[in-house]
Amino acid sequence: MTDRLDRRGFLRAGAATALGGAWLMGCGSETSNPVGLSPTSAARSTTPAGPGARVLLACFSRAGENYHYGGRKFLQVGNTEVLAGLIRERIACDVHRIEAAEPYSDGYDDTVARNVREQNADARPAIAGALPAIDGYDVVMLGSGLWNVRPPMIMRSFAEKLDFSGKTVLPVVTYAVSGLGRAAEEYARACPGATVGEGLAVRGEEVAQAGDAVSSWLKRVALV
């Protein structure tokens, strides 16, 4: 949806920047279904695991009608999916696609309205399919767009069902205007016992050109 929505949904700037659909194939294996910066970083803590870490990239992305430079654009592939593909090209990782049991609409306004309802209700939307086993991973990247400055509520559904104790969590978001927004603090609450490391935030409209920024971030968090 957008990272600038108000309650009535008329500031429609940004969520759609990272809503994704058909997922990219890439490096590593898939734990479920397959997935897919002028960068902004969160707290700059490094990843303790290092380049040999086993990494899971868990992403929610939405294709369809999205925000684009003040207007709308229909995306066949969501921005977060594109960003996931750039990460997978650069490191060995497993990928888990997060899908809603009740799929989000392809329509921008409908998705905006649903997100407002879910945020206001502090909802935990149901997830389709099984959750991944994360015991064997050192690092878990949580990827999504920012909808009204926050990851979609389905990301809380996902994070709160798993035990992240002793793991490093890295927020990965696409956005329109708010950078990382509240992603780091949301995951700090949802993943007790985890270390929340430096996040990666990429403007949705620029994601296809973000390869160098992704590479730089992966170096900063010691994954390459």
PDB file of C-alpha atoms in Angstrom:
ATOM      1  CA  MET A   1       0.000   0.000   0.000  1.00  0.00           C
ATOM      2  CA  THR A   2       1.710   3.157   0.802  1.00  0.00           C
ATOM      3  CA  ASP A   3       3.988   4.488   3.425  1.00  0.00           C
ATOM      4  CA  ARG A   4       2.031   7.772   3.594  1.00  0.00           C
ATOM      5  CA  LEU A   5      -1.552   6.622   4.060  1.00  0.00           C
ATOM      6  CA  ASP A   6      -3.756   8.353   6.536  1.00  0.00           C
ATOM      7  CA  ARG A   7      -6.947   6.822   7.937  1.00  0.00           C
ATOM      8  CA  ARG A   8      -8.975   7.758   4.880  1.00  0.00           C
ATOM      9  CA  GLY A   9      -6.285   6.594   2.518  1.00  0.00           C
ATOM     10  CA  PHE A  10      -5.964   9.793   0.509  1.00  0.00           C
ATOM     11  CA  LEU A  11      -2.217  10.255   0.986  1.00  0.00           C
ATOM     12  CA  ARG A  12      -1.412   7.362  -1.298  1.00  0.00           C
ATOM     13  CA  ALA A  13       2.325   7.674  -1.430  1.00  0.00           C
ATOM     14  CA  GLY A  14       4.314   4.554  -1.174  1.00  0.00           C
ATOM     15  CA  ALA A  15       2.986   1.241  -0.028  1.00  0.00           C
ATOM     16  CA  ALA A  16       2.476   0.016  -3.374  1.00  0.00           C
ATOM     17  CA  THR A  17       6.114   0.583  -3.933  1.00  0.00           C
ATOM     18  CA  ALA A  18       6.715  -2.839  -2.581  1.00  0.00           C
ATOM     19  CA  LEU A  19       3.731  -4.995  -3.048  1.00  0.00           C
ATOM     20  CA  GLY A  20       4.648  -8.127  -5.005  1.00  0.00           C
ATOM     21  CA  GLY A  21       3.222 -11.090  -6.939  1.00  0.00           C
ATOM     22  CA  ALA A  22       4.978 -13.575  -9.268  1.00  0.00           C
ATOM     23  CA  TRP A  23       8.222 -14.575  -7.634  1.00  0.00           C
ATOM     24  CA  LEU A  24      11.701 -14.726  -9.119  1.00  0.00           C
ATOM     25  CA  MET A  25      13.815 -17.826  -9.238  1.00  0.00           C
ATOM     26  CA  GLY A  26      17.380 -17.465  -8.019  1.00  0.00           C
ATOM     27  CA  CYS A  27      20.192 -18.692  -5.820  1.00  0.00           C
ATOM     28  CA  GLY A  28      19.673 -21.053  -2.934  1.00  0.00           C
ATOM     29  CA  SER A  29      16.709 -23.312  -2.364  1.00  0.00           C
ATOM     30  CA  GLU A  30      13.083 -22.491  -1.654  1.00  0.00           C
ATOM     31  CA  THR A  31      11.488 -23.332   1.656  1.00  0.00           C
ATOM     32  CA  SER A  32       7.990 -22.874   0.287  1.00  0.00           C
ATOM     33  CA  ASN A  33       7.093 -21.146  -2.979  1.00  0.00           C
ATOM     34  CA  PRO A  34       9.755 -19.230  -4.928  1.00  0.00           C
ATOM     35  CA  VAL A  35      10.386 -15.435  -4.352  1.00  0.00           C
ATOM     36  CA  GLY A  36      11.818 -12.353  -5.816  1.00  0.00           C
ATOM     37  CA  LEU A  37      17.989   1.365  -3.170  1.00  0.00           C
ATOM     38  CA  SER A  38      18.871   4.747  -2.827  1.00  0.00           C
ATOM     39  CA  PRO A  39      19.341   2.824   0.434  1.00  0.00           C
ATOM     40  CA  THR A  40      18.374   3.864   3.929  1.00  0.00           C
ATOM     41  CA  SER A  41      19.664   1.971   6.934  1.00  0.00           C
ATOM     42  CA  ALA A  42      18.340   1.266  10.386  1.00  0.00           C
ATOM     43  CA  ALA A  43      20.505   0.839  13.463  1.00  0.00           C
ATOM     44  CA  ARG A  44      23.966   0.002  12.220  1.00  0.00           C
ATOM     45  CA  SER A  45      24.685  -3.188  14.082  1.00  0.00           C
ATOM     46  CA  THR A  46      26.702  -5.772  12.208  1.00  0.00           C
ATOM     47  CA  THR A  47      25.701  -9.340  11.575  1.00  0.00           C
ATOM     48  CA  PRO A  48      27.616 -11.676  13.908  1.00  0.00           C
ATOM     49  CA  ALA A  49      27.278 -14.711  11.673  1.00  0.00           C
ATOM     50  CA  GLY A  50      29.606 -13.614   8.835  1.00  0.00           C
ATOM     51  CA  PRO A  51      29.805 -14.727   5.184  1.00  0.00           C
ATOM     52  CA  GLY A  52      29.322 -18.401   6.079  1.00  0.00           C
ATOM     53  CA  ALA A  53      25.963 -17.770   7.720  1.00  0.00           C
ATOM     54  CA  ARG A  54      22.921 -19.703   6.607  1.00  0.00           C
ATOM     55  CA  VAL A  55      20.389 -17.122   5.466  1.00  0.00           C
ATOM     56  CA  LEU A  56      16.625 -17.252   5.027  1.00  0.00           C
ATOM     57  CA  LEU A  57      14.937 -14.515   3.014  1.00  0.00           C
ATOM     58  CA  ALA A  58      11.237 -14.405   3.933  1.00  0.00           C
ATOM     59  CA  CYS A  59       9.277 -11.949   1.782  1.00  0.00           C
ATOM     60  CA  PHE A  60       5.811 -10.646   1.195  1.00  0.00           C
ATOM     61  CA  SER A  61       5.318  -8.805  -2.087  1.00  0.00           C
ATOM     62  CA  ARG A  62       2.306  -7.659  -4.073  1.00  0.00           C
ATOM     63  CA  ALA A  63       1.980  -6.994  -7.783  1.00  0.00           C
ATOM     64  CA  GLY A  64      -0.869  -5.065  -9.371  1.00  0.00           C
ATOM     65  CA  GLU A  65      -1.690  -1.367  -9.195  1.00  0.00           C
ATOM     66  CA  ASN A  66       1.027   0.441  -7.231  1.00  0.00           C
ATOM     67  CA  TYR A  67       2.087   3.964  -6.336  1.00  0.00           C
ATOM     68  CA  HIS A  68       4.639   5.356  -8.805  1.00  0.00           C
ATOM     69  CA  TYR A  69       6.107   8.871  -8.634  1.00  0.00           C
ATOM     70  CA  GLY A  70       2.846  10.418  -7.475  1.00  0.00           C
ATOM     71  CA  GLY A  71       0.660   8.387  -9.816  1.00  0.00           C
ATOM     72  CA  ARG A  72      -0.226   4.747 -10.350  1.00  0.00           C
ATOM     73  CA  LYS A  73       1.431   1.959 -12.299  1.00  0.00           C
ATOM     74  CA  PHE A  74       0.429  -1.669 -12.785  1.00  0.00           C
ATOM     75  CA  LEU A  75       3.331  -3.929 -11.844  1.00  0.00           C
ATOM     76  CA  GLN A  76       3.561  -7.473 -13.140  1.00  0.00           C
ATOM     77  CA  VAL A  77       6.249  -8.093 -10.495  1.00  0.00           C
ATOM     78  CA  GLY A  78       6.132  -6.376  -7.126  1.00  0.00           C
ATOM     79  CA  ASN A  79       9.006  -4.152  -6.050  1.00  0.00           C
ATOM     80  CA  THR A  80       9.935  -6.250  -3.030  1.00  0.00           C
ATOM     81  CA  GLU A  81      10.130  -9.290  -5.264  1.00  0.00           C
ATOM     82  CA  VAL A  82      12.566  -7.454  -7.527  1.00  0.00           C
ATOM     83  CA  LEU A  83      14.672  -6.534  -4.495  1.00  0.00           C
ATOM     84  CA  ALA A  84      14.610 -10.143  -3.302  1.00  0.00           C
ATOM     85  CA  GLY A  85      15.944 -11.213  -6.681  1.00  0.00           C
ATOM     86  CA  LEU A  86      18.873  -8.800  -6.388  1.00  0.00           C
ATOM     87  CA  ILE A  87      19.780 -10.234  -2.994  1.00  0.00           C
ATOM     88  CA  ARG A  88      19.535 -13.798  -4.258  1.00  0.00           C
ATOM     89  CA  GLU A  89      21.882 -13.006  -7.123  1.00  0.00           C
ATOM     90  CA  ARG A  90      24.556 -11.990  -4.631  1.00  0.00           C
ATOM     91  CA  ILE A  91      24.428 -14.482  -1.765  1.00  0.00           C
ATOM     92  CA  ALA A  92      23.441 -18.088  -1.174  1.00  0.00           C
ATOM     93  CA  CYS A  93      20.116 -18.050   0.640  1.00  0.00           C
ATOM     94  CA  ASP A  94      16.896 -19.957   1.021  1.00  0.00           C
ATOM     95  CA  VAL A  95      13.690 -18.128   0.208  1.00  0.00           C
ATOM     96  CA  HIS A  96      10.230 -18.358   1.699  1.00  0.00           C
ATOM     97  CA  ARG A  97       7.280 -16.621   0.096  1.00  0.00           C
ATOM     98  CA  ILE A  98       4.731 -15.233   2.550  1.00  0.00           C
ATOM     99  CA  GLU A  99       1.196 -15.288   1.153  1.00  0.00           C
ATOM    100  CA  ALA A 100      -2.055 -14.141   2.676  1.00  0.00           C
ATOM    101  CA  ALA A 101      -4.812 -16.706   3.123  1.00  0.00           C
ATOM    102  CA  GLU A 102      -7.135 -13.963   1.887  1.00  0.00           C
ATOM    103  CA  PRO A 103      -5.150 -12.467  -1.011  1.00  0.00           C
ATOM    104  CA  TYR A 104      -4.818  -8.715  -1.237  1.00  0.00           C
ATOM    105  CA  SER A 105      -6.574  -7.002  -4.107  1.00  0.00           C
ATOM    106  CA  ASP A 106      -4.786  -6.005  -7.308  1.00  0.00           C
ATOM    107  CA  GLY A 107      -6.500  -2.636  -6.893  1.00  0.00           C
ATOM    108  CA  TYR A 108      -4.568   0.044  -5.075  1.00  0.00           C
ATOM    109  CA  ASP A 109      -7.507   1.710  -3.308  1.00  0.00           C
ATOM    110  CA  ASP A 110      -8.905  -1.610  -2.084  1.00  0.00           C
ATOM    111  CA  THR A 111      -5.520  -2.597  -0.670  1.00  0.00           C
ATOM    112  CA  VAL A 112      -5.113   0.803   0.978  1.00  0.00           C
ATOM    113  CA  ALA A 113      -8.485   0.463   2.668  1.00  0.00           C
ATOM    114  CA  ARG A 114      -7.768  -3.071   3.854  1.00  0.00           C
ATOM    115  CA  ASN A 115      -4.410  -2.057   5.301  1.00  0.00           C
ATOM    116  CA  VAL A 116      -5.977   0.840   7.197  1.00  0.00           C
ATOM    117  CA  ARG A 117      -8.525  -1.541   8.717  1.00  0.00           C
ATOM    118  CA  GLU A 118      -5.847  -4.071   9.662  1.00  0.00           C
ATOM    119  CA  GLN A 119      -3.545  -1.492  11.225  1.00  0.00           C
ATOM    120  CA  ASN A 120      -6.339   0.172  13.162  1.00  0.00           C
ATOM    121  CA  ALA A 121      -7.495  -3.213  14.488  1.00  0.00           C
ATOM    122  CA  ASP A 122      -3.924  -4.409  15.196  1.00  0.00           C
ATOM    123  CA  ALA A 123      -4.937  -7.425  13.099  1.00  0.00           C
ATOM    124  CA  ARG A 124      -2.888 -10.515  12.342  1.00  0.00           C
ATOM    125  CA  PRO A 125      -3.984 -11.623   8.848  1.00  0.00           C
ATOM    126  CA  ALA A 126      -3.930 -15.368   8.294  1.00  0.00           C
ATOM    127  CA  ILE A 127      -1.073 -16.835   6.279  1.00  0.00           C
ATOM    128  CA  ALA A 128      -1.570 -19.398   3.519  1.00  0.00           C
ATOM    129  CA  GLY A 129       0.510 -22.555   3.710  1.00  0.00           C
ATOM    130  CA  ALA A 130       2.998 -23.855   6.231  1.00  0.00           C
ATOM    131  CA  LEU A 131       5.561 -21.733   8.022  1.00  0.00           C
ATOM    132  CA  PRO A 132       9.242 -22.442   7.427  1.00  0.00           C
ATOM    133  CA  ALA A 133      11.420 -24.170  10.003  1.00  0.00           C
ATOM    134  CA  ILE A 134      14.014 -21.556  10.938  1.00  0.00           C
ATOM    135  CA  ASP A 135      16.075 -23.472  13.510  1.00  0.00           C
ATOM    136  CA  GLY A 136      18.984 -23.956  11.114  1.00  0.00           C
ATOM    137  CA  TYR A 137      19.324 -20.321  10.055  1.00  0.00           C
ATOM    138  CA  ASP A 138      21.685 -17.742  11.508  1.00  0.00           C
ATOM    139  CA  VAL A 139      20.158 -14.768   9.698  1.00  0.00           C
ATOM    140  CA  VAL A 140      16.553 -14.129   8.682  1.00  0.00           C
ATOM    141  CA  MET A 141      15.793 -11.274   6.296  1.00  0.00           C
ATOM    142  CA  LEU A 142      12.196 -10.048   6.579  1.00  0.00           C
ATOM    143  CA  GLY A 143      11.189  -8.373   3.335  1.00  0.00           C
ATOM    144  CA  SER A 144       8.097  -6.359   2.412  1.00  0.00           C
ATOM    145  CA  GLY A 145       6.888  -2.986   1.294  1.00  0.00           C
ATOM    146  CA  LEU A 146       6.075  -0.279   3.802  1.00  0.00           C
ATOM    147  CA  TRP A 147       2.378   0.416   4.094  1.00  0.00           C
ATOM    148  CA  ASN A 148       1.664   3.567   6.058  1.00  0.00           C
ATOM    149  CA  VAL A 149       5.235   3.651   7.447  1.00  0.00           C
ATOM    150  CA  ARG A 150       5.001   0.049   8.704  1.00  0.00           C
ATOM    151  CA  PRO A 151       5.427  -3.412   7.250  1.00  0.00           C
ATOM    152  CA  PRO A 152       2.024  -4.930   6.367  1.00  0.00           C
ATOM    153  CA  MET A 153       0.356  -6.586   9.332  1.00  0.00           C
ATOM    154  CA  ILE A 154       0.848  -9.997   7.745  1.00  0.00           C
ATOM    155  CA  MET A 155       4.550  -9.595   8.552  1.00  0.00           C
ATOM    156  CA  ARG A 156       3.632  -9.456  12.230  1.00  0.00           C
ATOM    157  CA  SER A 157       1.531 -12.594  11.727  1.00  0.00           C
ATOM    158  CA  PHE A 158       4.603 -14.304  10.327  1.00  0.00           C
ATOM    159  CA  ALA A 159       7.204 -13.062  12.796  1.00  0.00           C
ATOM    160  CA  GLU A 160       5.163 -13.705  15.924  1.00  0.00           C
ATOM    161  CA  LYS A 161       4.620 -17.366  15.056  1.00  0.00           C
ATOM    162  CA  LEU A 162       8.337 -18.209  14.985  1.00  0.00           C
ATOM    163  CA  ASP A 163      11.155 -18.319  17.554  1.00  0.00           C
ATOM    164  CA  PHE A 164      13.944 -15.948  16.533  1.00  0.00           C
ATOM    165  CA  SER A 165      16.010 -16.392  19.698  1.00  0.00           C
ATOM    166  CA  GLY A 166      19.715 -16.068  18.985  1.00  0.00           C
ATOM    167  CA  LYS A 167      19.199 -15.087  15.346  1.00  0.00           C
ATOM    168  CA  THR A 168      19.952 -11.898  13.465  1.00  0.00           C
ATOM    169  CA  VAL A 169      16.926 -10.285  11.832  1.00  0.00           C
ATOM    170  CA  LEU A 170      17.541  -7.904   8.944  1.00  0.00           C
ATOM    171  CA  PRO A 171      14.619  -5.717   7.783  1.00  0.00           C
ATOM    172  CA  VAL A 172      14.407  -5.372   3.987  1.00  0.00           C
ATOM    173  CA  VAL A 173      11.835  -2.907   2.670  1.00  0.00           C
ATOM    174  CA  THR A 174      10.786  -0.939  -0.373  1.00  0.00           C
ATOM    175  CA  TYR A 175       9.204   2.462   0.178  1.00  0.00           C
ATOM    176  CA  ALA A 176       8.066   5.748  -1.341  1.00  0.00           C
ATOM    177  CA  VAL A 177       9.061   8.443   1.169  1.00  0.00           C
ATOM    178  CA  SER A 178       9.749   6.999   4.629  1.00  0.00           C
ATOM    179  CA  GLY A 179      12.938   4.963   4.312  1.00  0.00           C
ATOM    180  CA  LEU A 180      12.884   2.124   6.824  1.00  0.00           C
ATOM    181  CA  GLY A 181       9.942   3.680   8.633  1.00  0.00           C
ATOM    182  CA  ARG A 182       9.053   1.664  11.720  1.00  0.00           C
ATOM    183  CA  ALA A 183      10.281  -1.679  10.401  1.00  0.00           C
ATOM    184  CA  ALA A 184      13.187  -2.110  12.831  1.00  0.00           C
ATOM    185  CA  GLU A 185      11.110  -1.353  15.924  1.00  0.00           C
ATOM    186  CA  GLU A 186       8.228  -3.531  14.706  1.00  0.00           C
ATOM    187  CA  TYR A 187      10.555  -6.510  14.301  1.00  0.00           C
ATOM    188  CA  ALA A 188      12.307  -5.844  17.604  1.00  0.00           C
ATOM    189  CA  ARG A 189       8.919  -6.292  19.293  1.00  0.00           C
ATOM    190  CA  ALA A 190       7.785  -9.212  17.142  1.00  0.00           C
ATOM    191  CA  CYS A 191      11.062 -11.182  17.366  1.00  0.00           C
ATOM    192  CA  PRO A 192      12.097 -11.262  21.040  1.00  0.00           C
ATOM    193  CA  GLY A 193      15.546 -12.725  21.575  1.00  0.00           C
ATOM    194  CA  ALA A 194      16.772 -11.689  18.132  1.00  0.00           C
ATOM    195  CA  THR A 195      19.377  -9.094  17.220  1.00  0.00           C
ATOM    196  CA  VAL A 196      17.870  -6.620  14.749  1.00  0.00           C
ATOM    197  CA  GLY A 197      20.680  -5.587  12.443  1.00  0.00           C
ATOM    198  CA  GLU A 198      21.079  -2.879   9.849  1.00  0.00           C
ATOM    199  CA  GLY A 199      18.119  -2.767   7.523  1.00  0.00           C
ATOM    200  CA  LEU A 200      17.953  -2.159   3.802  1.00  0.00           C
ATOM    201  CA  ALA A 201      15.414   0.324   2.420  1.00  0.00           C
ATOM    202  CA  VAL A 202      15.047   0.925  -1.306  1.00  0.00           C
ATOM    203  CA  ARG A 203      12.784   3.414  -3.039  1.00  0.00           C
ATOM    204  CA  GLY A 204      10.289   1.353  -5.003  1.00  0.00           C
ATOM    205  CA  GLU A 205      10.605   3.258  -8.249  1.00  0.00           C
ATOM    206  CA  GLU A 206      14.401   2.773  -8.184  1.00  0.00           C
ATOM    207  CA  VAL A 207      14.582  -0.869  -7.187  1.00  0.00           C
ATOM    208  CA  ALA A 208      15.636  -2.224 -10.574  1.00  0.00           C
ATOM    209  CA  GLN A 209      18.767  -0.051 -10.459  1.00  0.00           C
ATOM    210  CA  ALA A 210      19.661  -0.896  -6.852  1.00  0.00           C
ATOM    211  CA  GLY A 211      22.224  -3.641  -7.437  1.00  0.00           C
ATOM    212  CA  ASP A 212      25.240  -1.637  -6.227  1.00  0.00           C
ATOM    213  CA  ALA A 213      23.391  -0.494  -3.115  1.00  0.00           C
ATOM    214  CA  VAL A 214      22.388  -4.078  -2.336  1.00  0.00           C
ATOM    215  CA  SER A 215      25.990  -5.218  -2.704  1.00  0.00           C
ATOM    216  CA  SER A 216      27.214  -2.451  -0.389  1.00  0.00           C
ATOM    217  CA  TRP A 217      24.628  -3.355   2.239  1.00  0.00           C
ATOM    218  CA  LEU A 218      25.513  -7.046   2.115  1.00  0.00           C
ATOM    219  CA  LYS A 219      29.134  -6.089   2.805  1.00  0.00           C
ATOM    220  CA  ARG A 220      28.164  -3.866   5.718  1.00  0.00           C
ATOM    221  CA  VAL A 221      26.201  -6.666   7.361  1.00  0.00           C
ATOM    222  CA  ALA A 222      29.092  -9.081   6.731  1.00  0.00           C
ATOM    223  CA  LEU A 223      27.243 -11.475   4.454  1.00  0.00           C
ATOM    224  CA  VAL A 224      29.802 -11.150   1.635  1.00  0.00           C
TER     225      VAL A 224
END
